[in-house]
Amino acid sequence: MAKQLKLNDYKQQIADVYNRRSHNYDESQWHLKIAHRLVEYAQISPGYDVLDIATGTGHVAIEVAQRVGSSGKIVGVDISTQMLTLARRKVEALSLSNVELQLADAEALNFPANSFERILCANAFPLMTDMEATLRQWMQFLKPNGLVGFHALADAALVGVVIWQKIFEKYGVLQEFSQPTATTADTAEKCHNLLERSGFEAIDIKTEQYGNYISLEEAKQRWTINSYPAPKFSNTLFQLPSEQLQEIKAEFDAQLEALVTEQGIWNDGTSFFAFGRKGKNSEQ
Ligand SMILES: C[S@@+](CC[C@H](N)C(=O)[O-])C[C@H]1O[C@@H](n2cnc3c(N)ncnc32)[C@H](O)[C@@H]1O
């Protein structure tokens, strides 16, 4: 791909993580399921123009392409060249002619105003650095009455991340983790408020309960998790002096051990599918 993106350190790390992870990304049934649910909720009709933010290997883009048909169009953007390469291969294998894939940062896009009926973002929205500004920007690209929809995980989701958060709080380690869902229990409300502050109307948050049991061993491996939403976590964590890091690692393991039940450790996946509508008469 000829185009090169100028990314800051944080985004370059994300792109690197997904470039490395791309070869087996499609083995994850979780991401496919979440993408599918988001598309189902998005009320897509034939002929729609849709923007798939952080398209990855194209889960949303491909399903939407099939739904909008030849009179519609889907544009997928991502910062990871390798994820896009896989998406492109799948699009070609399926002979889909209504999909356009672009290397682009979702927080610095450049589309004409009023371009899309739907803007969707599956499994990636919490990676955005300024979510409110980003949503405002995306709103400009929506046609009046168009819908934005994103997926976010609940506070209690992903056991490794939950324990990390507790430990970070305990040790007072600076945490720049910018999820709309962070810190309070009422996370659907946080998504709602974020969409409201960004100027969206008719906000609708669908909650779905997911989760599975994992072994203590698997949970402990999440210490070195190298993807969602790791770059910010690991950046902060691994800069600590090694003695403190060892202490924190011991605490991480101990907190996981305390969660073990007969079935294993519950790894929550409670998910929010958050939708907001651009006003019919919106000037944005
Ligand atoms: C977990 S994958 C999700 C991919 C796809 N949406 C799905 O549901 O399978 C996260 C994707 O977000 C992309 N991403 C993260 N930050 C981004 C940004 N600022 N702009 C564009 N893509 C981004 C990553 O490169 C990666 O492909």
Coordinates of N, CA and C in Angstrom, one line a residue, residues 174-276:
L174 N -0.7 6.3 37.3 CA -1.5 7.1 36.4 C -2.1 6.2 35.3
Q175 N -3.4 6.5 35.2 CA -4.1 5.6 34.2 C -4.8 6.5 33.1
E176 N -4.4 6.4 31.9 CA -5.0 7.2 30.9 C -6.0 6.5 30.1
F177 N -6.5 5.4 30.6 CA -7.4 4.6 29.9 C -8.7 5.3 29.7
S178 N -9.1 5.5 28.4 CA -10.2 6.4 28.1 C -11.5 5.8 27.6
Q179 N -11.9 4.7 28.3 CA -13.2 4.1 27.9 C -14.4 5.0 28.3
P180 N -15.4 5.0 27.5 CA -16.6 5.7 27.9 C -17.2 5.0 29.1
T181 N -16.8 3.7 29.2 CA -17.5 2.9 30.2 C -16.6 2.7 31.5
A182 N -15.5 3.5 31.6 CA -14.7 3.3 32.7 C -15.2 3.7 34.1
T183 N -14.8 3.1 35.1 CA -15.0 3.4 36.5 C -16.3 3.3 37.2
T184 N -17.5 3.7 36.6 CA -18.7 3.5 37.4 C -19.4 2.2 36.9
A185 N -20.4 1.8 37.8 CA -21.1 0.6 37.4 C -22.1 0.9 36.3
D186 N -22.6 2.1 36.3 CA -23.7 2.3 35.3 C -23.2 2.7 34.0
T187 N -22.6 1.7 33.3 CA -21.9 2.0 32.1 C -22.8 2.4 30.9
A188 N -24.0 1.8 30.8 CA -24.9 2.1 29.7 C -25.2 3.6 29.8
E189 N -25.3 4.1 31.0 CA -25.6 5.6 31.2 C -24.4 6.4 30.7
K190 N -23.2 5.9 30.9 CA -22.0 6.6 30.4 C -22.0 6.7 28.9
C191 N -22.4 5.6 28.2 CA -22.5 5.6 26.8 C -23.5 6.6 26.3
H192 N -24.7 6.6 27.0 CA -25.8 7.5 26.7 C -25.3 8.9 26.8
N193 N -24.7 9.2 28.0 CA -24.3 10.6 28.2 C -23.3 11.1 27.2
L194 N -22.4 10.2 26.8 CA -21.4 10.6 25.8 C -22.1 10.9 24.5
L195 N -23.0 10.1 24.0 CA -23.7 10.4 22.8 C -24.5 11.7 22.9
E196 N -25.1 11.9 24.1 CA -25.9 13.1 24.3 C -25.0 14.4 24.2
R197 N -23.9 14.3 24.9 CA -22.9 15.4 24.9 C -22.4 15.7 23.5
S198 N -22.3 14.7 22.7 CA -21.8 14.8 21.3 C -22.8 15.3 20.4
G199 N -24.1 15.5 20.8 CA -25.1 16.1 20.0 C -26.1 15.2 19.4
F200 N -26.0 13.9 19.7 CA -26.9 12.9 19.1 C -28.3 12.9 19.8
E201 N -29.3 12.4 19.0 CA -30.7 12.4 19.5 C -31.1 10.9 19.5
A202 N -32.3 10.7 20.1 CA -32.9 9.3 20.1 C -31.9 8.2 20.4
I203 N -31.3 8.5 21.5 CA -30.2 7.6 21.9 C -30.8 6.2 22.4
D204 N -30.2 5.2 22.0 CA -30.7 3.9 22.4 C -29.5 2.9 22.7
I205 N -29.5 2.4 23.9 CA -28.3 1.6 24.3 C -28.9 0.2 24.5
K206 N -28.5 -0.8 23.7 CA -28.9 -2.2 23.9 C -27.8 -2.9 24.7
T207 N -28.2 -3.6 25.8 CA -27.3 -4.3 26.6 C -27.4 -5.8 26.4
E208 N -26.3 -6.5 26.2 CA -26.3 -7.9 26.0 C -25.3 -8.6 27.0
Q209 N -25.8 -9.6 27.7 CA -25.0 -10.3 28.7 C -24.2 -11.4 28.0
Y210 N -22.9 -11.3 28.0 CA -22.0 -12.4 27.5 C -21.0 -12.7 28.6
G211 N -20.2 -13.7 28.4 CA -19.2 -14.1 29.3 C -18.9 -15.5 29.3
N212 N -17.7 -15.9 29.8 CA -17.4 -17.4 29.8 C -16.4 -17.6 31.0
Y213 N -16.3 -18.9 31.4 CA -15.3 -19.2 32.4 C -13.9 -19.5 31.8
I214 N -12.9 -19.0 32.4 CA -11.5 -19.3 31.9 C -10.7 -19.9 33.1
S215 N -9.7 -20.6 32.7 CA -8.8 -21.2 33.8 C -8.0 -20.1 34.5
L216 N -7.5 -20.4 35.7 CA -6.6 -19.5 36.4 C -5.4 -19.2 35.5
E217 N -4.9 -20.3 34.9 CA -3.7 -20.1 34.1 C -3.9 -19.1 32.9
E218 N -5.0 -19.3 32.3 CA -5.3 -18.4 31.2 C -5.5 -17.0 31.7
A219 N -6.2 -16.8 32.8 CA -6.4 -15.5 33.4 C -5.0 -14.8 33.7
K220 N -4.1 -15.6 34.3 CA -2.8 -15.0 34.6 C -2.0 -14.6 33.4
Q221 N -2.3 -15.2 32.3 CA -1.6 -14.8 31.0 C -2.0 -13.4 30.6
R222 N -3.2 -13.0 31.1 CA -3.7 -11.7 30.7 C -2.8 -10.5 31.2
W223 N -1.9 -10.9 32.1 CA -0.9 -9.9 32.5 C -0.1 -9.3 31.4
T224 N 0.1 -10.1 30.4 CA 0.9 -9.7 29.2 C 0.0 -9.5 28.0
I225 N -1.2 -9.3 28.2 CA -2.1 -9.1 27.1 C -1.6 -8.1 26.1
N226 N -1.6 -8.4 24.9 CA -0.9 -7.4 24.0 C -1.9 -6.8 23.0
S227 N -3.2 -6.9 23.3 CA -4.1 -6.2 22.4 C -5.1 -5.4 23.3
Y228 N -6.3 -5.2 22.8 CA -7.3 -4.4 23.4 C -7.2 -4.4 24.9
P229 N -7.2 -3.4 25.6 CA -6.7 -2.1 25.2 C -5.3 -1.8 25.7
A230 N -4.5 -2.8 25.4 CA -3.2 -2.8 26.1 C -2.2 -1.7 25.9
P231 N -2.1 -1.1 24.8 CA -1.0 -0.1 24.6 C -0.9 0.9 25.8
K232 N -2.1 1.5 26.2 CA -2.0 2.4 27.2 C -1.6 1.8 28.6
F233 N -2.2 0.6 28.8 CA -1.9 -0.1 30.1 C -0.5 -0.4 30.2
S234 N 0.0 -1.1 29.1 CA 1.4 -1.7 29.3 C 2.4 -0.5 29.2
N235 N 2.1 0.5 28.5 CA 3.0 1.7 28.5 C 3.2 2.2 29.9
T236 N 2.1 2.4 30.7 CA 2.2 2.9 32.0 C 2.9 1.9 32.9
L237 N 2.4 0.7 32.8 CA 2.8 -0.4 33.7 C 4.3 -0.7 33.6
F238 N 4.8 -0.9 32.4 CA 6.1 -1.5 32.3 C 7.2 -0.4 32.4
Q239 N 6.8 0.8 32.7 CA 7.8 1.9 33.0 C 8.1 1.9 34.5
L240 N 7.4 1.1 35.3 CA 7.6 1.1 36.7 C 8.9 0.4 37.1
P241 N 9.5 0.7 38.2 CA 10.7 0.0 38.6 C 10.4 -1.5 38.8
S242 N 11.4 -2.4 38.5 CA 11.1 -3.8 38.4 C 10.6 -4.3 39.8
E243 N 11.1 -3.8 40.9 CA 10.6 -4.3 42.2 C 9.1 -4.0 42.4
Q244 N 8.7 -2.8 42.0 CA 7.3 -2.5 42.1 C 6.5 -3.4 41.1
L245 N 7.1 -3.6 40.0 CA 6.4 -4.4 39.0 C 6.1 -5.8 39.5
Q246 N 7.2 -6.4 40.2 CA 7.0 -7.7 40.7 C 5.9 -7.8 41.8
E247 N 5.9 -6.7 42.6 CA 4.9 -6.6 43.6 C 3.5 -6.6 43.0
I248 N 3.4 -5.8 42.0 CA 2.1 -5.6 41.3 C 1.7 -7.0 40.6
K249 N 2.6 -7.6 40.0 CA 2.3 -8.9 39.4 C 1.8 -9.9 40.4
A250 N 2.5 -9.9 41.6 CA 2.1 -10.9 42.7 C 0.6 -10.5 43.1
E251 N 0.3 -9.3 43.2 CA -1.0 -8.8 43.6 C -2.0 -9.2 42.5
F252 N -1.6 -9.1 41.3 CA -2.5 -9.4 40.1 C -2.9 -10.9 40.2
D253 N -1.8 -11.8 40.4 CA -2.1 -13.2 40.6 C -3.0 -13.5 41.8
A254 N -2.7 -12.8 42.9 CA -3.4 -13.1 44.1 C -4.9 -12.7 43.9
Q255 N -5.1 -11.6 43.3 CA -6.5 -11.2 43.1 C -7.3 -12.2 42.2
L256 N -6.6 -12.7 41.2 CA -7.2 -13.7 40.3 C -7.5 -15.0 41.1
E257 N -6.5 -15.4 41.9 CA -6.7 -16.6 42.7 C -8.0 -16.5 43.6
A258 N -8.2 -15.3 44.1 CA -9.4 -15.1 44.9 C -10.7 -15.3 44.2
L259 N -10.6 -15.2 42.8 CA -11.9 -15.3 42.0 C -12.2 -16.7 41.5
V260 N -11.3 -17.6 41.8 CA -11.5 -19.0 41.2 C -12.7 -19.7 41.9
T261 N -13.5 -20.2 41.0 CA -14.7 -21.0 41.4 C -14.5 -22.4 40.8
E262 N -15.4 -23.3 41.1 CA -15.3 -24.7 40.6 C -15.2 -24.7 39.1
Q263 N -16.0 -23.8 38.4 CA -16.0 -23.7 36.9 C -14.8 -23.0 36.4
G264 N -14.1 -22.3 37.2 CA -13.0 -21.4 36.7 C -13.2 -20.0 37.1
I265 N -12.7 -19.0 36.3 CA -12.8 -17.6 36.7 C -13.8 -17.0 35.6
W266 N -14.8 -16.3 36.2 CA -15.8 -15.7 35.3 C -15.1 -14.5 34.5
N267 N -15.2 -14.6 33.2 CA -14.7 -13.5 32.4 C -15.9 -12.8 31.7
D268 N -16.3 -11.7 32.3 CA -17.5 -11.1 31.9 C -17.3 -10.4 30.5
G269 N -18.4 -10.5 29.7 CA -18.3 -9.8 28.4 C -19.5 -9.0 28.1
T270 N -20.2 -8.5 29.2 CA -21.4 -7.6 29.1 C -21.1 -6.5 28.1
S271 N -22.0 -6.4 27.1 CA -21.7 -5.5 26.0 C -22.8 -4.5 25.8
F272 N -22.4 -3.3 25.4 CA -23.4 -2.3 25.1 C -23.3 -2.0 23.6
F273 N -24.4 -1.9 22.9 CA -24.5 -1.5 21.5 C -25.2 -0.1 21.6
A274 N -24.4 0.9 21.4 CA -24.9 2.3 21.6 C -25.2 3.0 20.3
F275 N -26.4 3.5 20.2 CA -26.8 4.2 18.9 C -27.3 5.6 19.2
G276 N -27.0 6.5 18.3 CA -27.5 7.9 18.4 C -27.9 8.3 17.0

